[in-house]
CSV table of C-alpha atoms in Angstrom, one decimal:
chain,number,residue,atom,x,y,z
I,1,ASN,CA,118.7,83.2,98.1
I,2,ALA,CA,118.1,86.1,100.5
I,3,GLY,CA,114.7,84.9,101.7
I,4,VAL,CA,111.6,87.1,101.9
I,5,MET,CA,112.6,90.7,102.2
I,6,GLN,CA,110.3,93.3,103.7
I,7,ASN,CA,110.9,97.0,103.8
I,8,PRO,CA,110.9,99.2,105.6
I,9,ARG,CA,111.4,97.3,108.8
I,10,HIS,CA,109.9,100.2,110.8
I,11,LEU,CA,107.6,102.9,109.5
I,12,VAL,CA,106.1,105.9,111.3
I,13,ARG,CA,103.3,107.8,109.8
I,14,ARG,CA,101.0,110.6,111.0
I,15,ARG,CA,97.3,110.1,111.0
I,16,GLY,CA,96.0,110.7,107.5
I,17,GLN,CA,99.2,109.9,105.6
I,18,GLU,CA,99.7,106.9,103.4
I,19,ALA,CA,101.8,103.8,104.2
I,20,ARG,CA,103.4,101.7,101.6
I,21,LEU,CA,104.8,98.3,102.7
I,22,ARG,CA,106.9,96.3,100.3
I,23,CYS,CA,107.5,92.6,100.1
I,24,SER,CA,110.0,90.9,97.8
I,25,PRO,CA,109.3,87.2,97.7
I,26,MET,CA,111.9,84.4,97.6
I,27,LYS,CA,113.3,83.8,94.2
I,28,GLY,CA,110.9,81.6,92.1
I,29,HIS,CA,107.9,82.2,94.4
I,30,SER,CA,104.8,83.5,92.6
I,31,HIS,CA,102.4,83.5,95.6
I,32,VAL,CA,102.3,86.0,98.5
I,33,TYR,CA,100.3,86.3,101.6
I,34,TRP,CA,100.0,89.4,103.8
I,35,TYR,CA,99.1,89.0,107.5
I,36,ARG,CA,98.6,91.6,110.2
I,37,GLN,CA,99.6,91.1,113.8
I,38,LEU,CA,98.1,93.5,116.4
I,39,PRO,CA,99.9,93.9,119.7
I,40,GLU,CA,99.4,90.9,121.9
I,41,GLU,CA,97.4,89.0,119.2
I,42,GLY,CA,98.0,86.3,116.7
I,43,LEU,CA,98.4,86.8,112.9
I,44,LYS,CA,95.3,87.6,110.9
I,45,PHE,CA,95.1,86.8,107.2
I,46,MET,CA,94.6,89.9,105.0
I,47,VAL,CA,95.2,89.0,101.4
I,48,TYR,CA,96.5,86.2,99.1
I,49,LEU,CA,98.1,87.3,95.8
I,50,GLN,CA,99.5,85.7,92.8
I,51,LYS,CA,101.5,87.7,90.3
I,52,GLU,CA,99.0,90.2,88.7
I,53,ASN,CA,96.0,88.6,90.5
I,54,ILE,CA,94.3,88.9,93.8
I,55,ILE,CA,93.2,85.4,94.8
I,56,ASP,CA,91.6,86.1,98.2
I,57,GLU,CA,91.2,89.5,99.9
I,58,SER,CA,88.6,88.4,102.4
I,59,GLY,CA,90.7,89.5,105.4
I,60,MET,CA,91.4,93.0,104.1
I,61,PRO,CA,89.4,96.0,105.3
I,62,LYS,CA,87.1,97.2,102.4
I,63,GLU,CA,88.3,100.8,102.7
I,64,ARG,CA,91.7,102.4,102.7
I,65,PHE,CA,93.6,99.1,102.2
I,66,SER,CA,94.8,97.7,98.9
I,67,ALA,CA,97.4,95.2,97.7
I,68,GLU,CA,99.1,94.3,94.5
I,69,PHE,CA,101.7,91.9,93.2
I,70,PRO,CA,102.8,93.1,89.8
I,71,LYS,CA,104.5,91.0,87.1
I,72,GLU,CA,107.8,92.6,88.0
I,73,GLY,CA,108.8,94.0,91.3
I,74,PRO,CA,107.7,93.5,94.9
I,75,SER,CA,104.3,93.1,96.3
I,76,ILE,CA,102.9,96.3,97.8
I,77,LEU,CA,100.4,96.7,100.7
I,78,ARG,CA,99.1,100.2,100.7
I,79,ILE,CA,97.2,101.8,103.5
I,80,GLN,CA,95.6,105.2,102.7
I,81,GLN,CA,94.7,107.8,105.4
I,82,VAL,CA,96.2,105.8,108.2
I,83,VAL,CA,94.6,105.8,111.7
I,84,ARG,CA,96.0,104.8,115.1
I,85,GLY,CA,94.3,101.4,114.8
I,86,ASP,CA,96.4,100.6,111.8
I,87,SER,CA,99.5,100.4,114.1
I,88,ALA,CA,100.6,96.8,113.9
I,89,ALA,CA,103.2,94.5,112.5
I,90,TYR,CA,102.6,93.5,108.9
I,91,PHE,CA,104.1,90.2,107.7
I,92,CYS,CA,104.5,88.9,104.2
I,93,ALA,CA,105.0,85.3,103.3
I,94,SER,CA,105.9,83.8,99.9
I,95,PHE,CA,105.5,80.3,98.6
I,96,THR,CA,105.3,78.1,95.6
I,97,PHE,CA,102.1,76.1,95.6
I,98,GLU,CA,102.9,72.4,96.0
I,99,GLY,CA,99.6,71.1,97.4
I,100,LEU,CA,100.0,69.6,100.8
I,101,ASN,CA,103.8,70.2,100.7
I,102,THR,CA,103.3,73.9,100.3
I,103,GLU,CA,105.5,75.8,102.8
I,104,ALA,CA,105.3,79.5,103.3
I,105,PHE,CA,108.4,81.6,104.2
I,106,PHE,CA,107.9,84.7,106.2
I,107,GLY,CA,109.7,88.0,106.1
I,108,GLN,CA,110.8,89.9,109.2
I,109,GLY,CA,107.8,92.2,109.0
I,110,THR,CA,107.2,95.9,108.9
I,111,ARG,CA,106.2,97.5,112.1
I,112,LEU,CA,103.9,100.4,111.4
I,113,THR,CA,103.3,103.1,114.0
I,114,VAL,CA,100.7,105.7,113.5
I,115,VAL,CA,101.2,108.8,115.6
E,1,ALA,CA,85.7,75.5,107.8
E,2,GLN,CA,89.2,75.3,109.2
E,3,SER,CA,90.2,76.6,112.6
E,4,VAL,CA,93.0,76.2,115.1
E,5,THR,CA,92.7,76.5,118.9
E,6,GLN,CA,95.8,76.9,121.0
E,7,LEU,CA,94.6,76.0,124.5
E,8,ASP,CA,97.1,78.0,126.5
E,9,SER,CA,97.9,81.6,125.9
E,10,HIS,CA,100.9,81.4,128.3
E,11,VAL,CA,103.1,78.5,129.4
E,12,SER,CA,105.9,78.8,131.9
E,13,VAL,CA,108.5,76.1,132.5
E,14,SER,CA,111.9,75.8,134.2
E,15,GLU,CA,115.0,75.3,132.2
E,16,GLY,CA,115.6,71.6,131.7
E,17,THR,CA,112.0,70.6,132.1
E,18,PRO,CA,109.7,69.3,129.4
E,19,VAL,CA,107.6,71.6,127.2
E,20,LEU,CA,104.1,70.9,126.0
E,21,LEU,CA,102.2,73.4,123.9
E,22,ARG,CA,98.7,72.3,122.9
E,23,CYS,CA,96.9,72.7,119.6
E,24,ASN,CA,93.6,71.4,118.4
E,25,TYR,CA,92.4,71.9,114.8
E,26,SER,CA,89.2,71.7,112.9
E,27,SER,CA,89.3,70.8,109.3
E,28,SER,CA,86.9,69.0,106.9
E,29,TYR,CA,89.7,67.5,105.0
E,30,SER,CA,93.1,66.2,105.7
E,31,PRO,CA,95.0,69.2,106.7
E,32,SER,CA,98.6,70.3,106.6
E,33,LEU,CA,99.7,71.5,110.0
E,34,PHE,CA,102.6,73.7,111.0
E,35,TRP,CA,104.2,75.1,114.1
E,36,TYR,CA,106.0,78.5,113.7
E,37,VAL,CA,108.1,80.3,116.3
E,38,GLN,CA,108.4,84.1,116.7
E,39,HIS,CA,111.1,85.6,118.8
E,40,PRO,CA,110.5,89.1,120.2
E,41,ASN,CA,110.5,91.7,117.4
E,42,LYS,CA,111.4,89.1,114.8
E,43,GLY,CA,109.7,87.3,111.9
E,44,LEU,CA,108.3,83.8,111.9
E,45,GLN,CA,110.4,80.7,111.6
E,46,LEU,CA,109.0,77.3,110.7
E,47,LEU,CA,109.7,74.8,113.4
E,48,LEU,CA,108.1,71.7,111.8
E,49,LYS,CA,105.2,70.6,109.5
E,50,TYR,CA,102.9,67.7,109.1
E,51,THR,CA,101.7,66.9,105.5
E,52,SER,CA,100.1,63.4,105.8
E,53,ALA,CA,103.3,61.4,106.0
E,54,ALA,CA,104.7,60.2,109.4
E,55,THR,CA,102.4,61.3,112.3
E,56,LEU,CA,105.4,62.1,114.6
E,57,VAL,CA,107.2,65.0,113.1
E,58,LYS,CA,110.6,66.2,114.2
E,59,GLY,CA,111.6,69.8,113.8
E,60,ILE,CA,114.4,72.1,114.5
E,61,ASN,CA,115.9,72.8,118.0
E,62,GLY,CA,114.7,69.5,119.4
E,63,PHE,CA,111.0,70.2,119.0
E,64,GLU,CA,108.6,67.5,117.8
E,65,ALA,CA,104.8,67.2,117.3
E,66,GLU,CA,102.5,64.3,116.9
E,67,PHE,CA,99.4,64.4,114.6
E,68,LYS,CA,96.5,62.6,116.3
E,69,LYS,CA,93.6,62.4,114.0
E,70,SER,CA,91.3,60.8,116.6
E,71,GLU,CA,91.9,63.7,119.0
E,72,THR,CA,92.3,66.4,116.2
E,73,SER,CA,95.4,67.5,118.0
E,74,PHE,CA,98.9,68.5,117.0
E,75,HIS,CA,100.7,69.3,120.3
E,76,LEU,CA,104.2,70.6,120.3
E,77,THR,CA,106.7,69.0,122.7
E,78,LYS,CA,110.4,69.3,123.7
E,79,PRO,CA,112.0,67.0,126.3
E,80,SER,CA,114.1,69.8,127.9
E,81,ALA,CA,113.5,73.5,127.7
E,82,HIS,CA,116.3,75.9,127.0
E,83,MET,CA,116.3,79.7,127.9
E,84,SER,CA,116.5,80.4,124.1
E,85,ASP,CA,113.2,78.7,123.6
E,86,ALA,CA,111.4,81.6,125.2
E,87,ALA,CA,109.2,83.0,122.4
E,88,GLU,CA,105.7,83.0,120.9
E,89,TYR,CA,104.6,79.8,119.2
E,90,PHE,CA,101.8,79.6,116.6
E,91,CYS,CA,100.0,76.5,115.4
E,92,VAL,CA,98.8,76.8,111.8
E,93,VAL,CA,96.5,74.8,109.6
E,94,ASN,CA,96.2,74.8,105.9
E,95,HIS,CA,93.8,72.8,103.7
E,96,TYR,CA,95.4,73.3,100.3
E,97,ASN,CA,92.1,73.8,98.5
E,98,THR,CA,91.6,77.0,100.5
E,99,ASP,CA,95.1,78.2,99.9
E,100,LYS,CA,95.1,80.0,103.2
E,101,LEU,CA,97.1,79.6,106.3
E,102,ILE,CA,95.0,79.9,109.5
E,103,PHE,CA,96.9,80.9,112.6
E,104,GLY,CA,96.1,80.1,116.2
E,105,THR,CA,96.2,83.0,118.7
E,106,GLY,CA,99.6,81.9,119.9
E,107,THR,CA,101.2,80.6,123.1
E,108,ARG,CA,103.8,82.6,124.8
E,109,LEU,CA,106.5,80.3,126.3
E,110,GLN,CA,108.5,81.6,129.3
E,111,VAL,CA,111.5,79.7,130.5
E,112,PHE,CA,112.8,80.3,134.0
E,113,PRO,CA,116.4,79.5,135.1
C-alpha cells in the first residue's frame, strides 16, 4: 500500500493559468479531504469528497476553485486563472469512515507557486 | 461548533529536556482528538489519537497526550526532547457527525543542543 499519493509535488504556474492537483487515495479509501496551508499558517479545510459526490465544500472559494473525485481515478483539485495568493501547499488526505475511529492519512502535498 | 486552540505558536527547548505543547478544544459532543507532526517541506504524520478509550494516549517517538474533559485539554508531552523532534505540531479535533477535521494553527517546536 503506497499511501496517499499527490502529484505533482511542486507546481509552478504563471498568473492566469490553470493548476490541476491530483490525489490518489490509499487503496480501499472512498473519502478524501483537501486542505490548504498558506506560508506560516495552519491547515485550512477546503473540501470533503466521497466518490462521485461533494459532501462539504464550505472551505473552498466560490470562484475559480473546483474539486472532483470520480468513480475511477484520482481526486482532482482544479484552480482556474491562478493568482499570486493561490501560492500555498495543498494537502490531500484519504480515509475510510469508521465513526470515532476514523483516521485520515495525508499525502506529502503539492506546493503551488504562482509567478 | 468545534474548534481547537493551540496556546503557543513557538516552543523552544534544550535537547534532553521535557516537551509540553498545549491544546484546548471546544466541541459540543465527545470528540476525537489527534496530534499530527509536520517536518519541514514534508506531509503530515499522525503522532497519536484519542477516540474515547483510555484518556492517556501513547504515540510514536515517545510522545503522549492526556485527554482531560474537565479542562477541555489534550496537551502533548515528551519526557526528553531530541533534535529530530524539531517540527510543526498540529492539534486536530473531529466530531464524526461533521466529518471534518479541524486543525489548530500549529506550534513550531525548536530543539537546541
